[in-house]
mmCIF file of C-alpha atoms in Angstrom:
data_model
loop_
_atom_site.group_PDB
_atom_site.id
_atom_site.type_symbol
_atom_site.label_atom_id
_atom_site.label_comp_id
_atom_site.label_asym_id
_atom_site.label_seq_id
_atom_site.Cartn_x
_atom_site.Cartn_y
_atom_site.Cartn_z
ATOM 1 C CA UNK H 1 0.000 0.000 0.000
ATOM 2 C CA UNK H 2 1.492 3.531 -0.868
ATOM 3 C CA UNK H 3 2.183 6.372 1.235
ATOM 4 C CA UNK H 4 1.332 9.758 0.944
ATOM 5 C CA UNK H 5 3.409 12.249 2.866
ATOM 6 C CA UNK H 6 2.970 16.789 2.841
ATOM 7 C CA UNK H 7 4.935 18.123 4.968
ATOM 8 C CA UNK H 8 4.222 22.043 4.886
ATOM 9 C CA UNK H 9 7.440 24.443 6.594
ATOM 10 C CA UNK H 10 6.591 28.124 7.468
ATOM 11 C CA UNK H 11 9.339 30.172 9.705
ATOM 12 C CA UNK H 12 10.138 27.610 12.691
ATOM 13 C CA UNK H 13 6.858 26.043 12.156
ATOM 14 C CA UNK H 14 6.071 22.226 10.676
ATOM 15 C CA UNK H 15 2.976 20.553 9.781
ATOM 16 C CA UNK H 16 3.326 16.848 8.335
ATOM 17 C CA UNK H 17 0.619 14.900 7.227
ATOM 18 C CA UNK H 18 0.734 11.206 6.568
ATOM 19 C CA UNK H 19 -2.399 9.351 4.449
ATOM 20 C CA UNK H 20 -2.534 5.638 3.196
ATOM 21 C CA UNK H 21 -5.038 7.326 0.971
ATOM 22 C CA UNK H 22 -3.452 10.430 -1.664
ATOM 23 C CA UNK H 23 -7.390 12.068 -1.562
ATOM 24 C CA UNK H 24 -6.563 13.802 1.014
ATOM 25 C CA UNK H 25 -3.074 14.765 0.279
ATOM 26 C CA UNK H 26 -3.788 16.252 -2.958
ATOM 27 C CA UNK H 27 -6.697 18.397 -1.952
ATOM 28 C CA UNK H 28 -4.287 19.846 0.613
ATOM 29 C CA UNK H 29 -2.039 20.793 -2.032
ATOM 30 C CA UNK H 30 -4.869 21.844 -3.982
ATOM 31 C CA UNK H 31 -5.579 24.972 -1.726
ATOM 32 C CA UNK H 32 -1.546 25.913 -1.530
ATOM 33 C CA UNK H 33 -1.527 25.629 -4.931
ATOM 34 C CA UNK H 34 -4.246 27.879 -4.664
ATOM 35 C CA UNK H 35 -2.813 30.052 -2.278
ATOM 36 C CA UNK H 36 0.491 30.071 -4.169
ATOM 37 C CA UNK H 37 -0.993 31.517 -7.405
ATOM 38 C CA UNK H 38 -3.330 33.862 -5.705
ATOM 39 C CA UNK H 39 -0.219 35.200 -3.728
ATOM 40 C CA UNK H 40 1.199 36.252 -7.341
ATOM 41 C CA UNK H 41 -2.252 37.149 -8.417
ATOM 42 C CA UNK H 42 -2.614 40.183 -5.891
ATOM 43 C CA UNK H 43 1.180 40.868 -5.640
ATOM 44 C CA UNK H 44 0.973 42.115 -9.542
ATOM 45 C CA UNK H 45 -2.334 44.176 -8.579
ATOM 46 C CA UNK H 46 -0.616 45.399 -5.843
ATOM 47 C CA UNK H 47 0.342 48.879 -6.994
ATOM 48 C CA UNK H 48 -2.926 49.573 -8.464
ATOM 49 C CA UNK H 49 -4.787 48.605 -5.364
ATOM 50 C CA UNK H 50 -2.211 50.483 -3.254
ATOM 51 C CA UNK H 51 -3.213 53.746 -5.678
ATOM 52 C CA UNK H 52 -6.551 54.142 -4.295
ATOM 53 C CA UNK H 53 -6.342 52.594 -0.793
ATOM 54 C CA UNK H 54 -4.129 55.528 -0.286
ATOM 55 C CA UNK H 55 -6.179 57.518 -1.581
ATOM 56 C CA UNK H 56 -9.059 56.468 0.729
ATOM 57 C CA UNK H 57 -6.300 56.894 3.237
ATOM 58 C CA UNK H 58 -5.823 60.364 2.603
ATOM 59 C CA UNK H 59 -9.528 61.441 3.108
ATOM 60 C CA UNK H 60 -9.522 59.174 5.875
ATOM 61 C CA UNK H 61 -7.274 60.900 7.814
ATOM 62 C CA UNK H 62 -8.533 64.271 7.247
ATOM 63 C CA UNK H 63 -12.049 63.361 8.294
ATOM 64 C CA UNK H 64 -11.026 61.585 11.307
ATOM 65 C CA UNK H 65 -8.274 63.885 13.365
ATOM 66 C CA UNK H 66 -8.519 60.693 16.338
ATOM 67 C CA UNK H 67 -6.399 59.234 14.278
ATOM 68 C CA UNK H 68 -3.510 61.516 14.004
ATOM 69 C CA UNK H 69 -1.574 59.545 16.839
ATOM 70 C CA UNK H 70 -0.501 56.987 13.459
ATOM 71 C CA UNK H 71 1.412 60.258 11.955
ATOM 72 C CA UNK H 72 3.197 61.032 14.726
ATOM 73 C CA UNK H 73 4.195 57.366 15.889
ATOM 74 C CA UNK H 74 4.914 55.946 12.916
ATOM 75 C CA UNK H 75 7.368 56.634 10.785
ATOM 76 C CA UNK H 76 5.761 57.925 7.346
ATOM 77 C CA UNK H 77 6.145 57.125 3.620
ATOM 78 C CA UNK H 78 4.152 57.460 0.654
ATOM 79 C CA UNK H 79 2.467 60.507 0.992
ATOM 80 C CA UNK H 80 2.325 59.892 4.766
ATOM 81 C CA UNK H 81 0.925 56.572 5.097
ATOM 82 C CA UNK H 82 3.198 53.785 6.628
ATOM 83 C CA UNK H 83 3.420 50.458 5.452
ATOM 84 C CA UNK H 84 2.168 47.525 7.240
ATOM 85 C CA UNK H 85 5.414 46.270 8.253
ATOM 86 C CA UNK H 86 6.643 49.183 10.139
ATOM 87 C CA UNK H 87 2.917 49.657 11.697
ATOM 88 C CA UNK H 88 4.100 46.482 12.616
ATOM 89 C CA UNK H 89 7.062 47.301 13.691
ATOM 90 C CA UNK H 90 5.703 49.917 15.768
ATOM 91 C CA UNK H 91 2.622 48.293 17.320
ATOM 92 C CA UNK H 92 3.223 45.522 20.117
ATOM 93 C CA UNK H 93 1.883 42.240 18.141
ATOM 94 C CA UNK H 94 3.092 39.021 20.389
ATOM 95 C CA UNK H 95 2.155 36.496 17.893
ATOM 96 C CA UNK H 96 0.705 35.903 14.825
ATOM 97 C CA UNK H 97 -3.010 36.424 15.725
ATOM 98 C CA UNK H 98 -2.237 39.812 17.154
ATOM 99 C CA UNK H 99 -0.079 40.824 13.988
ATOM 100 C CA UNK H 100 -3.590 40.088 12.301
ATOM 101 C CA UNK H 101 -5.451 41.978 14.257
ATOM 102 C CA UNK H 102 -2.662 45.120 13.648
ATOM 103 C CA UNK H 103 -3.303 44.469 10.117
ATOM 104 C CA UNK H 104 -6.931 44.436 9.998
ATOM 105 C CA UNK H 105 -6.812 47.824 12.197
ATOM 106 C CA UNK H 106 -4.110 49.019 9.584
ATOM 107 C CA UNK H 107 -6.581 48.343 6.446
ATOM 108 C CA UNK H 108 -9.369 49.731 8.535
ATOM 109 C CA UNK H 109 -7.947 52.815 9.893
ATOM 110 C CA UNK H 110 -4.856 53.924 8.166
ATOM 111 C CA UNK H 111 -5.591 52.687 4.479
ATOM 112 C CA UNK H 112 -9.654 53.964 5.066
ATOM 113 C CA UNK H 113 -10.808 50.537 4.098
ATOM 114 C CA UNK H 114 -13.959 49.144 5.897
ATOM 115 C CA UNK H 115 -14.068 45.709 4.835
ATOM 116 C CA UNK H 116 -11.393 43.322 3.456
ATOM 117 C CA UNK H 117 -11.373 40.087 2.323
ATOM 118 C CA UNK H 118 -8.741 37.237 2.837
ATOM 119 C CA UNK H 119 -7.411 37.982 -0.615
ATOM 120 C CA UNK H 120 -6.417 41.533 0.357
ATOM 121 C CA UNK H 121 -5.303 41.046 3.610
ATOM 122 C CA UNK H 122 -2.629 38.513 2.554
ATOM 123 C CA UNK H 123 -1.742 40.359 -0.223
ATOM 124 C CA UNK H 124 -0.669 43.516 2.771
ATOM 125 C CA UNK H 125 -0.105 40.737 5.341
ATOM 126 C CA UNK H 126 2.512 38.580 3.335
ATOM 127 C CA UNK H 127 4.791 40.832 2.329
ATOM 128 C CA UNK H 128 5.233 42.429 5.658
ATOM 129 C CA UNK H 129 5.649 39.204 7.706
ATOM 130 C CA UNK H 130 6.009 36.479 5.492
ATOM 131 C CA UNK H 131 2.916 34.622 6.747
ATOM 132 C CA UNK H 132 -0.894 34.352 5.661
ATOM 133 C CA UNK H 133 -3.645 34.619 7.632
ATOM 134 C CA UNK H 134 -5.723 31.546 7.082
ATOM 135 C CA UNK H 135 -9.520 30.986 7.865
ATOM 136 C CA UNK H 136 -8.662 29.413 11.246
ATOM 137 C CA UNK H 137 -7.198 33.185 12.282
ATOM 138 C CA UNK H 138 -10.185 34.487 11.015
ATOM 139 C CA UNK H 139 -12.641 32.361 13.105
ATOM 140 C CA UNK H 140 -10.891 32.891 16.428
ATOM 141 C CA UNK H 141 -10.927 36.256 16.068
ATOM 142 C CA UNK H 142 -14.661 35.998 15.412
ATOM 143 C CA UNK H 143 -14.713 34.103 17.917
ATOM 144 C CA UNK H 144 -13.442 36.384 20.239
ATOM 145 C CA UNK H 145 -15.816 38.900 18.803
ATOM 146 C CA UNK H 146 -13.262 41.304 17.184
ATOM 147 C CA UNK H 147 -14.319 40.936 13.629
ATOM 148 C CA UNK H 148 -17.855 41.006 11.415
ATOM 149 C CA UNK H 149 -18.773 39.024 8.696
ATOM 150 C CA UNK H 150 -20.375 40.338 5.929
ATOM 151 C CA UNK H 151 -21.791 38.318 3.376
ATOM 152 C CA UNK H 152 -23.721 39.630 -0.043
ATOM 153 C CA UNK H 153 -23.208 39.601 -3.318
ATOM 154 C CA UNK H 154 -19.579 40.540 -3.513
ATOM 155 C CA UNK H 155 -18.839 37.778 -1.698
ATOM 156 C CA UNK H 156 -17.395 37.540 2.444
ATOM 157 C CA UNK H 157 -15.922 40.033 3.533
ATOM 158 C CA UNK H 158 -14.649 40.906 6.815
ATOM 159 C CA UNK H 159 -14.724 44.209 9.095
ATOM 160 C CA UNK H 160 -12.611 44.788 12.443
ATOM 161 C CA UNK H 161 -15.076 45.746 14.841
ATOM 162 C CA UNK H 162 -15.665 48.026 17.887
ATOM 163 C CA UNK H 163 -14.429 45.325 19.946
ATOM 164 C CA UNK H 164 -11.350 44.140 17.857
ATOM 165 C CA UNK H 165 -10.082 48.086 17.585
ATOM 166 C CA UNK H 166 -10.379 48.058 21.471
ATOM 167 C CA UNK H 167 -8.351 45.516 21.472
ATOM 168 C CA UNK H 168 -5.715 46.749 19.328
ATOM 169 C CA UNK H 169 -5.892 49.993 21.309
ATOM 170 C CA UNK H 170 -6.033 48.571 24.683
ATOM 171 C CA UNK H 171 -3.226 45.921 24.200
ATOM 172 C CA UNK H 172 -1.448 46.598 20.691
ATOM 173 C CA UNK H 173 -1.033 50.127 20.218
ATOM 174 C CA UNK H 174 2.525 51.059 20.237
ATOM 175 C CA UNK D 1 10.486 0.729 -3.276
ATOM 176 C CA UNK D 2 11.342 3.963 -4.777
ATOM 177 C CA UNK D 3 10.202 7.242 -3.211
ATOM 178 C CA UNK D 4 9.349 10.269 -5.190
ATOM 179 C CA UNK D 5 9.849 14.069 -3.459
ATOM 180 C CA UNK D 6 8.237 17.153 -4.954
ATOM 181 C CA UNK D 7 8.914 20.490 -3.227
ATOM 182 C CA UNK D 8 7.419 23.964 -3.689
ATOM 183 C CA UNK D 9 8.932 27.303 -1.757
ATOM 184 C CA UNK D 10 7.608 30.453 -1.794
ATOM 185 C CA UNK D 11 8.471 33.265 0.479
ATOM 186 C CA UNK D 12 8.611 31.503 3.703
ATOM 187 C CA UNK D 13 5.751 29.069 2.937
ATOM 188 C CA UNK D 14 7.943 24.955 1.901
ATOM 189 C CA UNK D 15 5.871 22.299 0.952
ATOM 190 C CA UNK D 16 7.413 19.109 0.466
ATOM 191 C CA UNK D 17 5.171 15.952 -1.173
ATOM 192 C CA UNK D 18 6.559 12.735 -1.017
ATOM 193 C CA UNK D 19 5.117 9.254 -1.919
ATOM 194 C CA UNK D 20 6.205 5.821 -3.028
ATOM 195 C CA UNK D 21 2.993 6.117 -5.678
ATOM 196 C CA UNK D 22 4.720 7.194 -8.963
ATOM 197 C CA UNK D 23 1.800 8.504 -10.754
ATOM 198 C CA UNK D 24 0.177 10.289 -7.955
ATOM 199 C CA UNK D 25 3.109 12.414 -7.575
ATOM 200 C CA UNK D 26 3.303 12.802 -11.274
ATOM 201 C CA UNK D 27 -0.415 13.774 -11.663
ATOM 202 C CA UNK D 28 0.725 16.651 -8.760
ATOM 203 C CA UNK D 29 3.501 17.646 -10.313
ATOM 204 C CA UNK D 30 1.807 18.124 -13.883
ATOM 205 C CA UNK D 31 -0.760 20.078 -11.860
ATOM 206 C CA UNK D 32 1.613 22.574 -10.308
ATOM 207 C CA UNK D 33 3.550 22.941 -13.649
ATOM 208 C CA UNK D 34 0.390 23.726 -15.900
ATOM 209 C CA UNK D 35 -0.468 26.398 -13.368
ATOM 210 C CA UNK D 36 2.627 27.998 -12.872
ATOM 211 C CA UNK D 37 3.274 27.991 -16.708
ATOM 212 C CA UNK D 38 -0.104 29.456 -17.281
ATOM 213 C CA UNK D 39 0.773 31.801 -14.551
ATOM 214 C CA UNK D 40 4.110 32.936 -16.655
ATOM 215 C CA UNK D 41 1.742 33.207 -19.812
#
């Protein structure tokens, strides 16, 4: 009987799977295959995206002078708005769930975007650390109540909420 | 029995397939390689 072994390496982190049966094994790959392409897919729409999220950004800012603290903690660039990685850098993330939670309070606050999807997270979240955010991140921090769902349409879509920027406030803020 | 390794970096992300079933490996391989040529296209 064959053996089917995946064994998936992220920073100091290892999954391994084992199956006597490749099903399983291949639909694993089948979503990092997935995610693999749709990495390159959003990293060559990046700068177009990045156009009018700063944008957004801009008017954002202007409209909403609580959160001028971002200007003067963070170190700015491009046009004023930092990147992920040094809100990172300058927020007090402890792991990888509360480096998602910076980033969803990044998209929401700094970039002026309400809602964001898996997609575009990852495609901001990626670059700056090197990891994804995968569904299981998502439903803890539903879980925990810090995020919305919103389903329609367009598809699901997520939104930090009241409770997940208190969070990032109360025990991420740099 | 022979064992066949396939292995896939990006970034940070490694994934490493191995199996001592020839063809699956080869049906996983062919997938990968149709996608990321189609990707280059």
């Amino acid at each position: 009987m064959s053996v089917y072994r995946l064994r998936v390496k992220c920073n100091n982190a290892q999954v391994e799977v084992i199956a006597k049966d490749g099903t399983v094994i291949a639909k694993e790959l089948d979503k990092y295959l997935a995610n693999f392409m749709g990495i390159n897919t959003v990293t060559v729409e990046e700068p177009k995206e990045e156009i009018s999220l700063r944008a957004l950004a801009e008017s954002s800012v202007q409209q909403q002078q609580k959160e001028e603290h971002f200007s003067s903690q963070v170190a700015p660039v491009n046009n004023g708005t930092p990147s992920l990685s040094e809100f990172i850098d300058s927020s007090n993330g402890y792991d990888d769930f509360s480096e998602f939670i910076i980033g969803a309070y990044y998209i929401k606050k700094v970039l002026g975007h309400e809602f964001f999807t898996l997609k575009t997270l990852n495609s901001k979240f990626y670059p700056a650390t090197g990891n994804l955010v995968d569904f299981s991140m998502i439903e803890e921090a539903r879980n925990r109540g810090f995020i919305d769902t919103i389903e329609d349409e367009n598809g699901v879509r997520y939104c930090l909420n009241e409770q997940g920027e208190a969070f990032f406030v109360d025990q991420l803020r740099g | 029995m022979a064992e066949y390794v396939f292995k896939m970096k990006k970034g940070e992300v490694e994934i490493e397939l191995s199996s001592d079933d020839a063809e699956f490996v080869e049906q996983q391989l062919a997938k990968w390689r149709e996608e990321i040529l189609k990707k280059q296209g």
